[in-house]
Coordinates of C-alpha atoms (C1' of nucleotides) in Angstrom, one line a residue:
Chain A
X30 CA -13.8 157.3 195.1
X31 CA -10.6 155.7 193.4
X32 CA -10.1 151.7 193.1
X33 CA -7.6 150.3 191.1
X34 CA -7.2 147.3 189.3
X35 CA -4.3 145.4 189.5
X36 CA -3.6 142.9 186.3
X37 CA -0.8 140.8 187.8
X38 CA -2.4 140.7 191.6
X39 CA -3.2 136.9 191.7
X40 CA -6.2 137.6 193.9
X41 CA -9.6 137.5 191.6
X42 CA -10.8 141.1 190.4
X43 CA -13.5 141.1 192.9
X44 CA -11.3 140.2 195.8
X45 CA -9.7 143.5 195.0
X46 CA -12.6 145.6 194.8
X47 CA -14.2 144.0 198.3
X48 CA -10.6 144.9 199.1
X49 CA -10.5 148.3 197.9
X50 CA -14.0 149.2 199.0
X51 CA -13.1 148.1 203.1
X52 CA -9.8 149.8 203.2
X53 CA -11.6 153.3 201.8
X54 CA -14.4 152.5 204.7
X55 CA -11.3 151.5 207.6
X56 CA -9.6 154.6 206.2
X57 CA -12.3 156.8 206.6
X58 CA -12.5 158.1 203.0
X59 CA -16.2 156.4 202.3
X60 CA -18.3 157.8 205.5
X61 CA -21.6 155.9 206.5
X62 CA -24.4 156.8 204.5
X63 CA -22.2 157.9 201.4
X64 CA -22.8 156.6 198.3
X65 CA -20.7 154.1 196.3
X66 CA -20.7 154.4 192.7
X67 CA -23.6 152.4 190.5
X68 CA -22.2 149.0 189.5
X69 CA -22.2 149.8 185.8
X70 CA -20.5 152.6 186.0
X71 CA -18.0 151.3 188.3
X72 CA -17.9 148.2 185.4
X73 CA -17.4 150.7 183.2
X74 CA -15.0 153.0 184.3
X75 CA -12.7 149.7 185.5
X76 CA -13.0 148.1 182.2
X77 CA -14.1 145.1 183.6
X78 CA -17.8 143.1 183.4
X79 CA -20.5 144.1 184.9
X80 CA -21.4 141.2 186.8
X81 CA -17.8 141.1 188.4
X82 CA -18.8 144.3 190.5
X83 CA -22.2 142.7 191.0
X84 CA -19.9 140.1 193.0
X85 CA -18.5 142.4 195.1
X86 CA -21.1 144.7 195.9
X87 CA -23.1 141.5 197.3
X88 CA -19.9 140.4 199.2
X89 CA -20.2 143.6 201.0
X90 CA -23.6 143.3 201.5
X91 CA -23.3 140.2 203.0
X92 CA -20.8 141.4 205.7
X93 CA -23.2 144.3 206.3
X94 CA -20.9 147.5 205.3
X95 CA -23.5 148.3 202.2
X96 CA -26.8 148.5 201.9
X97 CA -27.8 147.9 197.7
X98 CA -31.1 150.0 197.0
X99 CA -32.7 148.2 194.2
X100 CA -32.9 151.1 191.4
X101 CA -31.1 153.5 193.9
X102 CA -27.8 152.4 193.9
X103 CA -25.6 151.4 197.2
X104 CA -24.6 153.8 200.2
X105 CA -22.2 152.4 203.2
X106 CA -24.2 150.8 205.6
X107 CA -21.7 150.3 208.5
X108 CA -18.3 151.1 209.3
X109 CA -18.3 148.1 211.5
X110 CA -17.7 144.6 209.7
X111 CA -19.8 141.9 211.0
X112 CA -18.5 139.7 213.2
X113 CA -16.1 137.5 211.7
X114 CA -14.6 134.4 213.9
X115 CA -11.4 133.7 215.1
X116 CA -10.3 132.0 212.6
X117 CA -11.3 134.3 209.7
X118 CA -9.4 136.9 211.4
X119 CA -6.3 135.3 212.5
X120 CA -5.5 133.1 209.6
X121 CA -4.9 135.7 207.1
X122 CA -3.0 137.4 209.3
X123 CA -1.1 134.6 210.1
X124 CA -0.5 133.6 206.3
X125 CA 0.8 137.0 205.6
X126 CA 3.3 137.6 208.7
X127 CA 4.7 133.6 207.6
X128 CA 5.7 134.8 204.2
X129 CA 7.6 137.7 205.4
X130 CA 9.3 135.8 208.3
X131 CA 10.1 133.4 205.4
X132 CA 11.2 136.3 203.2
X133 CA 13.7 136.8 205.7
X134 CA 12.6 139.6 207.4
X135 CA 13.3 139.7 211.3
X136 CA 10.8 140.0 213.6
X137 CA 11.4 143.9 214.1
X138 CA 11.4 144.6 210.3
X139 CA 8.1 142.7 210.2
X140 CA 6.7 145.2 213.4
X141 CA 8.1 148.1 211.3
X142 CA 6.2 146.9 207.8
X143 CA 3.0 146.3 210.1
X144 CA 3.3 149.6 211.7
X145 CA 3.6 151.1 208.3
X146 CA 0.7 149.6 206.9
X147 CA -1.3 150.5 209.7
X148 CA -0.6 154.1 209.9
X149 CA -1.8 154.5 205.7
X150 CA -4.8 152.4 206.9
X151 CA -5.9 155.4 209.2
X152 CA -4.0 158.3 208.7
Chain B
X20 CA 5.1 116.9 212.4
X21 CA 1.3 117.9 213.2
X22 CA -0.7 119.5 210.6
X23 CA -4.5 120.2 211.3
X24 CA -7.4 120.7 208.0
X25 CA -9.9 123.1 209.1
X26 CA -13.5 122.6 207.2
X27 CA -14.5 126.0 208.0
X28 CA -11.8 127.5 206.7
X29 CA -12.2 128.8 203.3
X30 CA -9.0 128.1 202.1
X31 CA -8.5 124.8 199.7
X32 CA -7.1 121.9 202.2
X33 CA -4.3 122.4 199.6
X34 CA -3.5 125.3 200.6
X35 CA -4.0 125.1 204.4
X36 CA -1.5 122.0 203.8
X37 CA 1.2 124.5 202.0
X38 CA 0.6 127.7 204.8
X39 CA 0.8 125.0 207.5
X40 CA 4.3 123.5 206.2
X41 CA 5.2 126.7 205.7
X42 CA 4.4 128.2 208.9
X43 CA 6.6 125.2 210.7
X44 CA 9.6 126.0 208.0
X45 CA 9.1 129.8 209.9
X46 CA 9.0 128.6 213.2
X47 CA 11.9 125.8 213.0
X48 CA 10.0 122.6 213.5
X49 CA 10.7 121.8 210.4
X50 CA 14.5 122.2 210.0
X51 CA 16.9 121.9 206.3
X52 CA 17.1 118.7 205.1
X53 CA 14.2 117.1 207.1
X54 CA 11.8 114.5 205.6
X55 CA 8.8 115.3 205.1
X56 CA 5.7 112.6 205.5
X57 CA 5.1 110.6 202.5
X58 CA 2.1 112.4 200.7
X59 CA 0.0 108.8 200.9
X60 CA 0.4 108.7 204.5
X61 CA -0.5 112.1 205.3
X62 CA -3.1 111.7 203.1
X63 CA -3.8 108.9 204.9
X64 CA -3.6 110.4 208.6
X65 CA -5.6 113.5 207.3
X66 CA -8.3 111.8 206.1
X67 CA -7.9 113.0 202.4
X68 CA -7.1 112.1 198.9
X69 CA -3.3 111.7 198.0
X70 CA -3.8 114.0 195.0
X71 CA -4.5 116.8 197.2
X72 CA -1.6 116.6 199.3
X73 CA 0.7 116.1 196.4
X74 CA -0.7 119.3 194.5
X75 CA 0.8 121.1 198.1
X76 CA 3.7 119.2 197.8
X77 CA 4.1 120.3 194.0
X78 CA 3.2 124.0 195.3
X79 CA 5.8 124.2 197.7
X80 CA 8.6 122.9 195.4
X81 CA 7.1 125.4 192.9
X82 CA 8.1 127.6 195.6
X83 CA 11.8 126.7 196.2
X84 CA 11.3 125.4 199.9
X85 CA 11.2 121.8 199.3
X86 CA 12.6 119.2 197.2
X87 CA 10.9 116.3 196.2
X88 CA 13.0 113.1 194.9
X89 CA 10.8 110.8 193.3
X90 CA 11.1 107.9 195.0
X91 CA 12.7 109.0 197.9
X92 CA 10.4 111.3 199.0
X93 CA 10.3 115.3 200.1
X94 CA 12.6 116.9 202.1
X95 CA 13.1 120.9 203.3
X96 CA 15.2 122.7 200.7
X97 CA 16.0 126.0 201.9
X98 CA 13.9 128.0 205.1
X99 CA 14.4 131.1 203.2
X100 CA 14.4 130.7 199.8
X101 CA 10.7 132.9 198.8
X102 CA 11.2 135.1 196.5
X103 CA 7.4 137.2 196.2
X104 CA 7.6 140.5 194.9
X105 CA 6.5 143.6 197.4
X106 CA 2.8 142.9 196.2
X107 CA 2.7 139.0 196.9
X108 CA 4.1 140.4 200.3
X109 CA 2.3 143.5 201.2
X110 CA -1.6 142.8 199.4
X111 CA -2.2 140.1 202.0
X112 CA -1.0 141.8 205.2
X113 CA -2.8 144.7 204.2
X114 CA -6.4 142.7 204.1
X115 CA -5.5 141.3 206.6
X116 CA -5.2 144.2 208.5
X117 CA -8.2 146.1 207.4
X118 CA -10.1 143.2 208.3
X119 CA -9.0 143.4 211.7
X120 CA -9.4 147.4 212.0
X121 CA -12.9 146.8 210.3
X122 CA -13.9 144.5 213.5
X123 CA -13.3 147.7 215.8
X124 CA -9.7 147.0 217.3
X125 CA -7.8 150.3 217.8
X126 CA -4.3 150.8 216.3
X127 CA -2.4 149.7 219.5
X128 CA -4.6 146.2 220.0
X129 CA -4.2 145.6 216.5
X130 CA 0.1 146.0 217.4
X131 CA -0.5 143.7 219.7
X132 CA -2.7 140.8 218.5
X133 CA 0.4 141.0 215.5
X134 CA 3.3 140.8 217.9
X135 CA 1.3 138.0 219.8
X136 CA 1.0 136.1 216.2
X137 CA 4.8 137.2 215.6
X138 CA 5.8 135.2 218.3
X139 CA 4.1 132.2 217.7
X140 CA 5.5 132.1 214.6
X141 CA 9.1 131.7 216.1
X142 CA 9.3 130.6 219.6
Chain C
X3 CA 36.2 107.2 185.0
X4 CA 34.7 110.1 186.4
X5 CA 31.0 111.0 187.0
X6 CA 29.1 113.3 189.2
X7 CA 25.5 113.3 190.4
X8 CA 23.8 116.9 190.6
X9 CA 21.4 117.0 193.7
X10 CA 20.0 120.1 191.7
X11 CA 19.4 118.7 188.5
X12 CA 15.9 117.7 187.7
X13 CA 16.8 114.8 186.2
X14 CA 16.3 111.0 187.8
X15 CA 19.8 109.8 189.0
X16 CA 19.6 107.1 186.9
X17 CA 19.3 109.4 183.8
X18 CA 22.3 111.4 185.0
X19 CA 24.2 108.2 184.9
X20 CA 23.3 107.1 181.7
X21 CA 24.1 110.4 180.4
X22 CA 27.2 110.8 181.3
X23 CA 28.2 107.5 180.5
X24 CA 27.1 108.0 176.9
X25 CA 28.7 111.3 176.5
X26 CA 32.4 109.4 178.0
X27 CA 31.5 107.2 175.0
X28 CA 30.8 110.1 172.4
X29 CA 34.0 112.3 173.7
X30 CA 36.0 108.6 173.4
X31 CA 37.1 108.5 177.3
X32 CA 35.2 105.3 177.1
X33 CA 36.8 103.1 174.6
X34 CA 35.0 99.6 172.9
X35 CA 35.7 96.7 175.4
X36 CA 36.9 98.7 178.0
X37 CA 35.5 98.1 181.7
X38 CA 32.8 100.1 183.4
X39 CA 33.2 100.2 187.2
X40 CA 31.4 97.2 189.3
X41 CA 27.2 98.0 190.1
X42 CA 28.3 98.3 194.0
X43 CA 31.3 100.3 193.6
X44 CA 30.0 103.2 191.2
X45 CA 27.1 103.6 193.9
X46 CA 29.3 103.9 196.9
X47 CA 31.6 106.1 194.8
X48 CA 28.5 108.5 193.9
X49 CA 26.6 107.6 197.8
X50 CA 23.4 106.4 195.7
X51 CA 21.8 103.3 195.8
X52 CA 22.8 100.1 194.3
X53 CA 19.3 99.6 192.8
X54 CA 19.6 103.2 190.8
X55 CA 23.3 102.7 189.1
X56 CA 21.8 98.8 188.0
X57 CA 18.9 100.7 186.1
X58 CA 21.4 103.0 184.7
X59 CA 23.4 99.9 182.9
X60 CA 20.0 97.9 182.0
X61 CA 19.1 101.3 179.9
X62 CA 22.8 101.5 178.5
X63 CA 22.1 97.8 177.8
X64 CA 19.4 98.0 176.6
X65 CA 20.2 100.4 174.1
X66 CA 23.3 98.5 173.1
X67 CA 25.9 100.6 174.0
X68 CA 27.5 98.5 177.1
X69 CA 27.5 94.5 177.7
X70 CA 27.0 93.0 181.0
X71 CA 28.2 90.1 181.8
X72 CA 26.8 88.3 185.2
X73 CA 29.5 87.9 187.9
X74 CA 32.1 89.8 185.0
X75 CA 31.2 93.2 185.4
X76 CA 30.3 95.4 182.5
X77 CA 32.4 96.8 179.3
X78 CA 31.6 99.0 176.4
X79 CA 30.0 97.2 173.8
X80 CA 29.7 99.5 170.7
X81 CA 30.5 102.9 170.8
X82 CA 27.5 103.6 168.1
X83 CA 23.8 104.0 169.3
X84 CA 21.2 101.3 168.7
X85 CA 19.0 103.3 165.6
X86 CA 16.4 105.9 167.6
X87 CA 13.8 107.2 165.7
X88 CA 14.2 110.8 164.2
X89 CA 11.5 111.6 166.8
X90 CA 13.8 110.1 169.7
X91 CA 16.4 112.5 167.8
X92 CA 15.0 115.6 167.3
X93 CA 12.0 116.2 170.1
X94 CA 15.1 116.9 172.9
X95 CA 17.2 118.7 170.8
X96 CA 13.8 120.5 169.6
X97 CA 12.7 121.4 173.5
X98 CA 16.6 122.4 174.4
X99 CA 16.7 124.7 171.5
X100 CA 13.3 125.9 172.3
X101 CA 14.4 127.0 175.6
X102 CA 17.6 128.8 174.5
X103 CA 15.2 131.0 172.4
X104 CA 12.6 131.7 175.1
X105 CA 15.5 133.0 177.7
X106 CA 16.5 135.3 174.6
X107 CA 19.6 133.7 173.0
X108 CA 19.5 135.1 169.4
X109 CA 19.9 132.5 166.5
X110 CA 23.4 133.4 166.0
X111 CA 24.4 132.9 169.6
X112 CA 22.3 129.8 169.9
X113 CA 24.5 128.3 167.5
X114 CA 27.7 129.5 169.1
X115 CA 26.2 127.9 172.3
X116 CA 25.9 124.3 170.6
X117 CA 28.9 124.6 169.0
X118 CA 30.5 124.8 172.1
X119 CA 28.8 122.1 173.5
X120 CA 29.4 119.9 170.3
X121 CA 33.7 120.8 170.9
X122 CA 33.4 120.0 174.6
X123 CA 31.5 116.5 173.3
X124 CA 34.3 115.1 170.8
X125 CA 37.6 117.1 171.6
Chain D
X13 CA -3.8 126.8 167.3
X14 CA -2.8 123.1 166.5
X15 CA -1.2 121.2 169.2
X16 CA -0.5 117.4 168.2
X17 CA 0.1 114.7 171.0
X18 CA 2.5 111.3 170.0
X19 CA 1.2 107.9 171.9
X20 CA 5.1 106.6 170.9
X21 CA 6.9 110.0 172.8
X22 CA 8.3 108.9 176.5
X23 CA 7.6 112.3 177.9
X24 CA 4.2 112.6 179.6
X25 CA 1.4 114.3 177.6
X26 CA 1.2 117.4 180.2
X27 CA 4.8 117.8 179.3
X28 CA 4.0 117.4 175.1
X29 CA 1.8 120.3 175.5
X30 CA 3.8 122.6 177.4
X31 CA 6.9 121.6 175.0
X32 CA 4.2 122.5 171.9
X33 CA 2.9 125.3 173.4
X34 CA 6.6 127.0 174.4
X35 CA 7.7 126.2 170.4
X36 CA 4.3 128.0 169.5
X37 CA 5.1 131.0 171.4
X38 CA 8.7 131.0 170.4
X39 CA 7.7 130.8 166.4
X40 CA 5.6 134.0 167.4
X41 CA 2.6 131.7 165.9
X42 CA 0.9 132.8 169.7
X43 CA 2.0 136.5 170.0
X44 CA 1.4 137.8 173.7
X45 CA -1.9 139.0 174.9
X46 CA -3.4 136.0 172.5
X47 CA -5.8 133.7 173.8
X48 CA -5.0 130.4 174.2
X49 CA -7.9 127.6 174.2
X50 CA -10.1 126.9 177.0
X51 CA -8.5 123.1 179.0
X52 CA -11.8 121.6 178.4
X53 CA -11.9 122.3 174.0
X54 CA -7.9 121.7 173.4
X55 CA -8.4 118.5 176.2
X56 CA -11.5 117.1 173.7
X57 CA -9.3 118.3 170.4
X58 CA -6.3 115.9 172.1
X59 CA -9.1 113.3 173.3
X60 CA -7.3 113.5 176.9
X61 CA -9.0 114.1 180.3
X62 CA -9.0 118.3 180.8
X63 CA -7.0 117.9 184.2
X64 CA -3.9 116.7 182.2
X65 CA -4.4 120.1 180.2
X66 CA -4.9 122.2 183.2
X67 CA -1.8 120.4 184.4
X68 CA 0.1 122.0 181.3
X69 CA -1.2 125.1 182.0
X70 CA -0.1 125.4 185.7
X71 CA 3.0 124.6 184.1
X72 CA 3.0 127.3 181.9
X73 CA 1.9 129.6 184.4
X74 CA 4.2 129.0 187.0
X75 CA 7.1 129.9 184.3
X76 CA 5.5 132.6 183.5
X77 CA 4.9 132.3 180.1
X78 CA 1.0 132.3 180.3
X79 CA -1.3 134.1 182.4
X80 CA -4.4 132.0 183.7
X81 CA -7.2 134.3 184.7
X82 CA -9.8 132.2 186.7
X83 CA -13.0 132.5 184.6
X84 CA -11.4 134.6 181.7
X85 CA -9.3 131.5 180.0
X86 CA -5.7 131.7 180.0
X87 CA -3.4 134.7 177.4
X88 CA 0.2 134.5 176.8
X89 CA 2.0 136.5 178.9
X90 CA 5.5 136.8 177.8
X91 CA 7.2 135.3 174.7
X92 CA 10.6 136.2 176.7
X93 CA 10.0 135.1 180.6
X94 CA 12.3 132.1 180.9
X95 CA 14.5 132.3 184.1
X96 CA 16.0 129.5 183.3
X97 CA 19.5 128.7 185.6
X98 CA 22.5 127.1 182.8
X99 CA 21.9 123.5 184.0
X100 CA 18.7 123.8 183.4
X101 CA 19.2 125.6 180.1
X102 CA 23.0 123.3 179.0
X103 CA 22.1 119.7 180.4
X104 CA 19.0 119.1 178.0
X105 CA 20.9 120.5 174.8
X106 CA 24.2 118.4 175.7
X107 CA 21.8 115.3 176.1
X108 CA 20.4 115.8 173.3
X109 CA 23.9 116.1 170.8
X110 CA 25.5 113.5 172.6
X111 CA 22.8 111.1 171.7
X112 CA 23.2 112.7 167.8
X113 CA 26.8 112.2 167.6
X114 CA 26.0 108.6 169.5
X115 CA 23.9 108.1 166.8
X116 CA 26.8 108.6 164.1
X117 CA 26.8 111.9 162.7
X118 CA 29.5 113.9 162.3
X119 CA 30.1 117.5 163.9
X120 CA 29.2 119.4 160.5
X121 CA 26.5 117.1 160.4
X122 CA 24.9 118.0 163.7
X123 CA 25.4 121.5 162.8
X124 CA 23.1 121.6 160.1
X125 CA 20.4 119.7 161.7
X126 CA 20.7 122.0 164.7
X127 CA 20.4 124.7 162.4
X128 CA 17.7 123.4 160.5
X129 CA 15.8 123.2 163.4
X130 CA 16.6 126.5 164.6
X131 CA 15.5 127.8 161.4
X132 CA 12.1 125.7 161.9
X133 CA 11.8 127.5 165.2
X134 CA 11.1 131.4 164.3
X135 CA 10.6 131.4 160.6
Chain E
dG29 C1' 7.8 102.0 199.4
dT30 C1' 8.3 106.4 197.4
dG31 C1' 6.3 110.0 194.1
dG32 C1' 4.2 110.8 189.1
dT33 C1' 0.7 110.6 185.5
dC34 C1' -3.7 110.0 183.8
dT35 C1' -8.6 109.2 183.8
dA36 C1' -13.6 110.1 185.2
dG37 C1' -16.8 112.7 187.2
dA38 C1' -18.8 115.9 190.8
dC39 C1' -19.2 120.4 192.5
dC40 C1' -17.5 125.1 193.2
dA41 C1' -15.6 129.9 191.9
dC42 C1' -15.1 133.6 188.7
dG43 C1' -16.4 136.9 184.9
Chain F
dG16 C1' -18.7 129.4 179.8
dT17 C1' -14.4 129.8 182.0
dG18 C1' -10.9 127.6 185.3
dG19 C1' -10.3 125.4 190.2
dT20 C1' -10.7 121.8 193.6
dC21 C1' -11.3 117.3 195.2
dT22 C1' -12.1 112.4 195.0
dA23 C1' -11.3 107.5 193.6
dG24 C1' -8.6 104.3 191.5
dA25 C1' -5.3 102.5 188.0
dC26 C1' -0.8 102.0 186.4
dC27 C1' 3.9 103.6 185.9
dA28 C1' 8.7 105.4 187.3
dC29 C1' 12.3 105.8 190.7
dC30 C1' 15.2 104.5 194.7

DNA sequence: GTGGTCTAGACCACG
DNA sequence: GTGGTCTAGACCACC
């Protein structure tokens, strides 16, 4: 399992690893009942603090993807996130089409970015 | 010019101020050169402190779409005028997008739920 | 006389006036006693307000450099500064040569820069 | 680090900082990667609120010359990031020898104080 | 009447 | 322990 860690990404280094994490599970790379990596060696091997992974790993536990074993490290739980509303759906989406409309992309160039994106998301 | 704060929404109201400007710069309600509401009164018709509307104000001038005079108040710079690197554009889109996959749409209702958004944004 | 407002510069309108005025006095455009435009007429000229260019020629009074006489109009009064501090001095020039380095003007062409400034100031 | 704020200088104390800070860097006194001090300890150093600090900091970051990391304190992140449009670099240094030469001082004389603070910049 | 600066203090998010 | 967000209110600067 490969995550990287992006220094000048303005999102916080735990965002990216949720991040990371569901895009490997929507991709298909981390199968249900796989194991993810033990927080301090993730820590470790990201050079980053332990209890920043610690973050994330409850995240996804919270949206029911993972399941964290105490003393026997995480596995995938789901590939199905919880049920998120509406809103929680939409609005990012919506926030990330406005900045490329306002980046002057036309509305075709925006389907063709979206297309792309979705094709690396499940190849 | 209508602007709704959502409690839910995890966002700061700052920023749900700035994507919401934003989003009626994208669409054309909010043309070049318009005014835009005093920051007390929107405060005002918002129900919030002034502070927090002037840190959206400050954001979006930060951000090249709109000018604020002091004393004469804010008005629409430029409706194209973002500069964000490929990350600032891409990262969000692509959460976005795995979120959506991760709730069990298929490719093609994912296409669609995007060009339904897409045309919202510019009617 | 000739002065132009820059929608783009940062700086209040009223400090754009007042500097350009004083640099008319430091080039010697401006001579001692001669006659600044009428209050009313400079702000039609430049489209601003009355209430901005009258602020502009309080501070230029105020520091001694023009005379205004009520129902008269104004003329230059001295063509030498009221005293500033050396901290009214240096601190600009301090921040403007600050900046010059930062963008990655060597010494050498830092000093070719405000020589050409100084020429342009007293030609 | 040592940052000094003046109750006598017109420019706002955010501003001070930002100006202090930006000759720090450009001295190479705060080389890149360096961590600066957390708002709250340089706000009770200054005896200001740590808002007007954080204010400073924004600043810093939005010119990229800093890099705020949300729970990791703030490390400079470029000593040469200025994009910095001429006005923006001309205007403040032709304010600033106007009001010199206003002030009586011959060309030659300007010259050396320019270059004495030039030399007082990067030692 | 417009926006800007600063303070004081509470509570939250991140590492 | 770090920075971020928000509020409340005072006072100032600009048009």
């Amino acid at each position: 399992m490969h995550i990287t860690i992006d220094e000048t990404d303005s999102r916080p280094i735990y965002q990216q690893i949720v991040d990371e994490i569901k895009r490997l599970i929507a991709r298909g790379e981390l199968l249900e009942q796989s194991q993810l990596p033990p927080v301090r060696q993730l820590a470790t091997d990201l050079g980053i603090n332990f209890n920043t992974v610690a973050t994330a790993y409850r995240e996804l536990q919270a949206e029911g993807l993972i399941a964290v074993r105490h003393g026997a490290g995480a596995i995938v739980a789901s590939s199905k996130a919880n049920k998120k509303s509406r809103l929680e759906l939409r609005a990012p989406l919506r926030t990330a089409l406005t900045q490329l409309v306002l980046a002057g992309h036309a509305r075709s160039e925006v389907m063709r970015i979206v297309g792309e994106e979705l094709r690396a998301l499940s190849p």
